[in-house]
Short mmCIF file of C-alpha atoms in Angstrom, two decimals:
data_model
loop_
_atom_site.label_atom_id
_atom_site.label_comp_id
_atom_site.label_asym_id
_atom_site.label_seq_id
_atom_site.Cartn_x
_atom_site.Cartn_y
_atom_site.Cartn_z
CA MET W 1 87.90 72.05 103.18
CA ALA W 2 89.37 75.47 104.13
CA ASP W 3 90.98 77.73 101.54
CA VAL W 4 94.19 79.50 102.34
CA LEU W 5 94.49 82.43 99.97
CA VAL W 6 97.92 83.72 99.05
CA GLY W 7 98.32 87.07 97.30
CA PHE W 8 101.32 87.42 94.95
CA LYS W 9 102.42 90.15 92.57
CA TRP W 10 103.95 89.90 89.09
CA VAL W 11 106.62 92.59 89.11
CA LEU W 12 109.54 93.83 87.11
CA ASP W 13 112.90 92.19 88.04
CA GLU W 14 114.78 94.82 89.86
CA ALA W 15 118.02 93.45 88.78
CA ASP W 16 117.15 94.40 85.06
CA VAL W 17 116.25 98.05 85.98
CA ARG W 18 118.93 100.59 84.92
CA ILE W 19 119.40 104.24 86.00
CA ASP W 20 120.66 106.37 83.05
CA ASP W 21 123.12 109.28 83.34
CA ASP W 22 120.32 111.81 83.58
CA LEU W 23 118.82 109.79 86.45
CA SER W 24 115.82 108.53 84.44
CA VAL W 25 114.72 104.94 85.00
CA ASP W 26 115.02 102.50 82.25
CA PHE W 27 112.66 99.48 82.35
CA SER W 28 112.96 98.59 78.69
CA LYS W 29 115.04 95.36 79.46
CA ALA W 30 113.35 94.34 82.69
CA LYS W 31 111.81 91.00 82.66
CA ARG W 32 108.96 90.16 85.06
CA LYS W 33 108.83 87.65 87.98
CA ILE W 34 106.90 86.85 91.11
CA SER W 35 108.00 89.38 93.75
CA ASP W 36 110.72 87.79 95.92
CA TYR W 37 108.95 88.27 99.06
CA ASP W 38 105.62 86.78 97.82
CA LYS W 39 107.58 83.70 97.19
CA ASN W 40 108.07 83.31 100.87
CA ALA W 41 104.41 84.08 101.47
CA ILE W 42 103.51 81.30 99.04
CA GLU W 43 105.71 78.85 100.90
CA THR W 44 103.94 79.83 104.11
CA GLY W 45 100.53 79.47 102.55
CA ARG W 46 101.45 75.90 101.24
CA ARG W 47 102.66 74.88 104.59
CA ILE W 48 99.59 76.20 106.50
CA ALA W 49 97.13 74.72 103.96
CA GLU W 50 98.72 71.36 104.39
CA GLN W 51 98.42 71.57 108.28
CA MET W 52 94.75 72.51 107.90
CA GLN W 53 94.23 69.84 105.24
CA GLY W 54 92.86 72.63 102.80
CA ASN W 55 93.70 74.13 99.62
CA ALA W 56 96.40 76.68 98.94
CA VAL W 57 94.99 79.19 96.43
CA GLY W 58 97.17 81.92 94.88
CA VAL W 59 95.49 85.14 93.88
CA SER W 60 97.00 87.71 91.59
CA CYS W 61 95.48 90.60 89.60
CA GLY W 62 96.73 92.50 86.64
CA PRO W 63 96.73 92.58 82.79
CA ASP W 64 97.32 89.65 80.44
CA GLU W 65 101.10 89.25 81.20
CA THR W 66 100.17 88.51 84.79
CA ARG W 67 98.83 85.15 83.75
CA LYS W 68 102.41 83.95 83.17
CA GLY W 69 103.21 84.22 86.88
CA PHE W 70 100.83 81.44 87.74
CA VAL W 71 103.16 78.63 86.45
CA ASP W 72 105.83 79.69 88.88
CA ALA W 73 103.45 80.30 91.70
CA LEU W 74 101.75 76.87 91.28
CA ALA W 75 105.09 75.05 90.79
CA ARG W 76 105.87 76.27 94.36
CA GLY W 77 103.19 74.10 95.90
CA LEU W 78 99.88 76.06 95.47
CA ASP W 79 96.94 73.89 94.47
CA GLU W 80 95.07 76.28 92.30
CA GLY W 81 95.04 79.99 91.23
CA VAL W 82 92.64 82.92 90.73
CA TRP W 83 93.54 85.49 88.23
CA VAL W 84 91.68 88.65 88.55
CA LYS W 85 92.07 90.38 85.24
CA THR W 86 92.62 94.35 85.47
CA ALA W 87 93.38 96.80 82.82
CA GLU W 88 96.71 97.73 84.47
CA LEU W 89 98.97 96.22 86.96
CA ALA W 90 97.02 96.70 90.24
CA SER W 91 97.79 98.99 92.90
CA ALA W 92 97.78 97.83 96.59
CA GLN W 93 94.27 99.43 96.90
CA VAL W 94 92.89 97.63 93.83
CA ALA W 95 94.76 94.41 94.72
CA ALA W 96 93.18 94.33 98.20
CA ARG W 97 89.67 94.83 96.86
CA ALA W 98 90.30 91.83 94.58
CA ILE W 99 91.65 89.54 97.23
CA ALA W 100 88.84 90.50 99.72
CA HIS W 101 86.14 89.68 96.93
CA VAL W 102 87.85 86.18 96.30
CA ALA W 103 88.08 85.56 100.10
CA ARG W 104 84.29 86.22 100.45
CA GLN W 105 83.55 84.15 97.47
CA ARG W 106 85.41 81.23 98.51
CA ASP W 107 84.78 81.44 102.17
CA ALA W 108 88.43 81.48 103.04
CA ALA W 109 89.84 80.77 106.41
CA LEU W 110 93.11 82.62 106.06
CA VAL W 111 94.70 85.33 103.69
CA ILE W 112 98.34 85.48 103.61
CA CYS W 113 100.48 88.24 102.02
CA SER W 114 104.06 89.22 102.04
CA GLU W 115 104.88 92.24 104.23
CA GLY W 116 105.46 94.24 100.93
CA SER W 117 106.26 93.51 97.29
CA SER W 118 109.81 93.85 95.95
CA ASP W 119 108.95 96.67 93.49
CA ASP W 120 107.49 99.40 95.68
CA TYR W 121 107.25 97.70 99.13
CA ALA W 122 104.20 99.71 100.03
CA ARG W 123 103.10 97.37 102.97
CA GLN W 124 99.57 98.12 102.47
CA THR W 125 97.72 95.02 100.92
CA GLY W 126 97.41 92.88 103.83
CA SER W 127 96.09 95.54 106.19
CA ARG W 128 93.66 96.72 103.46
CA VAL W 129 92.20 93.25 102.90
CA GLY W 130 91.79 92.89 106.56
CA ALA W 131 89.91 96.25 106.83
CA LEU W 132 87.71 95.38 103.83
CA LEU W 133 86.80 92.07 105.38
CA ASP W 134 86.62 93.14 108.95
CA TRP W 135 88.97 90.43 109.92
CA PRO W 136 91.85 90.54 112.37
CA VAL W 137 95.24 91.34 110.89
CA ALA W 138 98.82 90.71 111.97
CA THR W 139 101.81 92.32 110.19
CA SER W 140 105.55 91.82 110.50
CA VAL W 141 105.10 88.11 111.08
CA ASN W 142 108.11 85.71 111.11
CA VAL W 143 106.34 82.67 112.56
CA VAL W 144 102.89 81.34 111.61
CA GLU W 145 101.24 78.29 113.25
CA ILE W 146 97.72 77.01 113.24
CA GLU W 147 96.08 76.00 116.56
CA GLU W 148 92.46 74.57 116.17
CA ASP W 149 90.31 77.44 115.16
CA ALA W 150 93.02 80.17 115.47
CA VAL W 151 96.31 81.25 113.95
CA VAL W 152 99.22 82.10 116.30
CA VAL W 153 101.75 84.41 114.96
CA HIS W 154 105.20 85.93 116.13
CA ARG W 155 105.43 89.53 115.20
CA ARG W 156 108.94 91.08 114.91
CA MET W 157 108.88 94.49 116.52
CA GLU W 158 111.64 97.01 117.13
CA GLY W 159 113.32 95.68 120.28
CA CYS W 160 110.86 93.00 121.03
CA GLU W 161 108.78 90.12 119.68
CA GLN W 162 104.95 89.81 120.08
CA VAL W 163 103.11 86.44 120.12
CA VAL W 164 99.51 86.95 118.90
CA ARG W 165 96.56 84.55 118.73
CA MET W 166 93.84 85.46 116.23
CA ALA W 167 90.58 83.67 115.68
CA LEU W 168 90.00 82.57 112.08
CA PRO W 169 89.26 83.93 109.65
CA ALA W 170 92.22 86.28 109.62
CA VAL W 171 94.84 88.05 107.53
CA VAL W 172 98.65 87.69 108.00
CA SER W 173 101.51 89.69 106.39
CA VAL W 174 104.81 87.61 106.56
CA LEU W 175 108.41 88.65 106.62
CA PRO W 176 110.78 86.88 104.22
CA GLU W 177 112.30 84.77 107.19
CA ALA W 178 108.94 83.24 107.99
CA ASP W 179 109.29 80.40 105.39
CA PRO W 180 112.43 80.32 103.00
CA ALA W 181 111.22 79.78 99.44
CA PRO W 182 112.63 76.67 97.77
CA ILE W 183 113.35 76.55 94.07
CA PRO W 184 110.70 74.34 92.24
CA GLY W 185 112.16 71.46 90.28
CA LEU W 186 111.27 70.52 86.71
CA LYS W 187 108.67 68.03 87.70
CA ALA W 188 106.96 70.55 89.88
CA VAL W 189 106.91 73.16 86.97
CA LEU W 190 105.46 70.58 84.55
CA ALA W 191 102.81 69.61 87.13
CA ALA W 192 102.00 73.34 87.64
CA LYS W 193 100.84 73.60 83.97
CA LYS W 194 98.06 71.26 84.71
CA LYS W 195 96.73 72.93 87.85
CA PRO W 196 93.60 74.93 87.54
CA VAL W 197 93.49 78.82 87.31
CA ASP W 198 90.21 80.46 87.49
CA GLU W 199 90.15 83.63 85.34
CA LEU W 200 87.88 86.42 86.47
CA SER W 201 87.57 89.97 85.41
CA ALA W 202 87.48 92.85 87.85
CA GLU W 203 84.03 93.66 86.43
CA GLU W 204 82.78 90.24 87.22
CA LEU W 205 83.85 90.53 90.85
CA GLY W 206 82.59 93.97 91.21
CA VAL W 207 86.06 95.26 91.84
CA ASP W 208 86.51 99.05 91.49
CA GLU W 209 89.82 99.44 89.51
CA THR W 210 90.06 103.18 90.48
CA ALA W 211 93.33 103.65 92.39
CA GLY W 212 93.32 106.24 95.22
CA SER W 213 96.83 107.40 94.09
CA THR W 214 98.77 107.64 90.88
CA LEU W 215 102.53 107.43 90.25
CA LYS W 216 103.28 110.63 88.56
CA ASN W 217 107.13 110.26 88.18
CA MET W 218 110.08 108.21 89.03
CA SER W 219 113.75 108.96 88.95
CA GLY W 220 116.95 107.81 90.32
CA TYR W 221 119.06 109.77 92.66
CA ALA W 222 122.74 110.27 93.15
CA ASN W 223 124.55 110.13 96.59
CA ASP W 224 127.01 112.91 97.02
CA ARG W 225 130.08 111.52 98.87
CA LYS W 226 133.01 113.41 100.57
CA ASN W 227 135.50 110.83 99.54
CA VAL W 228 137.68 111.78 102.47
CA LEU W 229 140.54 109.38 103.16
CA ILE W 230 141.65 109.19 106.70
CA GLU W 231 145.26 108.31 107.31
CA GLY W 232 147.44 108.15 110.53
CA ASP W 233 150.65 106.81 111.94
CA SER W 234 148.66 104.53 114.30
CA ALA W 235 145.08 103.27 114.79
CA ALA W 236 144.70 105.91 117.62
CA ASP W 237 145.92 108.70 115.36
CA SER W 238 143.51 107.55 112.55
CA VAL W 239 140.60 107.44 115.12
CA GLN W 240 141.38 110.98 116.29
CA LYS W 241 141.41 112.31 112.77
CA LEU W 242 138.08 110.65 112.06
CA ILE W 243 136.51 112.22 115.12
CA GLU W 244 137.91 115.52 114.13
CA ALA W 245 136.44 115.16 110.48
CA LEU W 246 133.05 114.07 111.93
CA LYS W 247 132.93 117.14 114.12
CA LYS W 248 133.85 119.36 111.22
CA GLU W 249 130.94 117.95 109.37
CA GLY W 250 128.62 118.54 112.32
CA VAL W 251 127.90 114.81 112.76
CA LEU W 252 129.32 114.79 116.36
#
């Protein structure tokens, strides 16, 4: 029975993040959730695993608080979970190492990630996993289907769409529109608490927790606006004044 792995990240809810007057970022009241884009990836993984008559396995890595995310992930249709425990919230580099190790360990047929997480949207994890496993990778995917021993994807590109067929095993990074994420009901949430979650340490898997990059600072920014109000006796007059204002600013 084939395993379809789905990577997901336990992130701060961006709706709770505040920018103070001095442009410092206040995370003190921010709760955590599964990245919104990862919820779409979970739905894609659930659907594809069902087509393949396999298991949909959620993989996430991070400290103790990450464990809470598995109830929501499993309530969304995943069959089981793998929590790779790390000292800190894993970077894309560390997360990719963890997912790749789990994929090898479970002889997975397919790894699905979102195009990027809703906190930093680095858009790295899927490609890094593919590189570590030496598997074919497709990014910017909005359609995923299985055909025998291959996965067929539609890639949304600038000005066109590509249809790509990749032999399995493979890695796919999906866009949010690939599979809209439904909200799990109470029955699904209760059932999720009984589903298995395999807990592994990064050390057990041989995952190097050293990140290649470190976030040194984060701050908000202010947009300076001209606040120019265009008024005219007619639409044509207003348009002419707008054109003149844009020319004055060097835009036209």
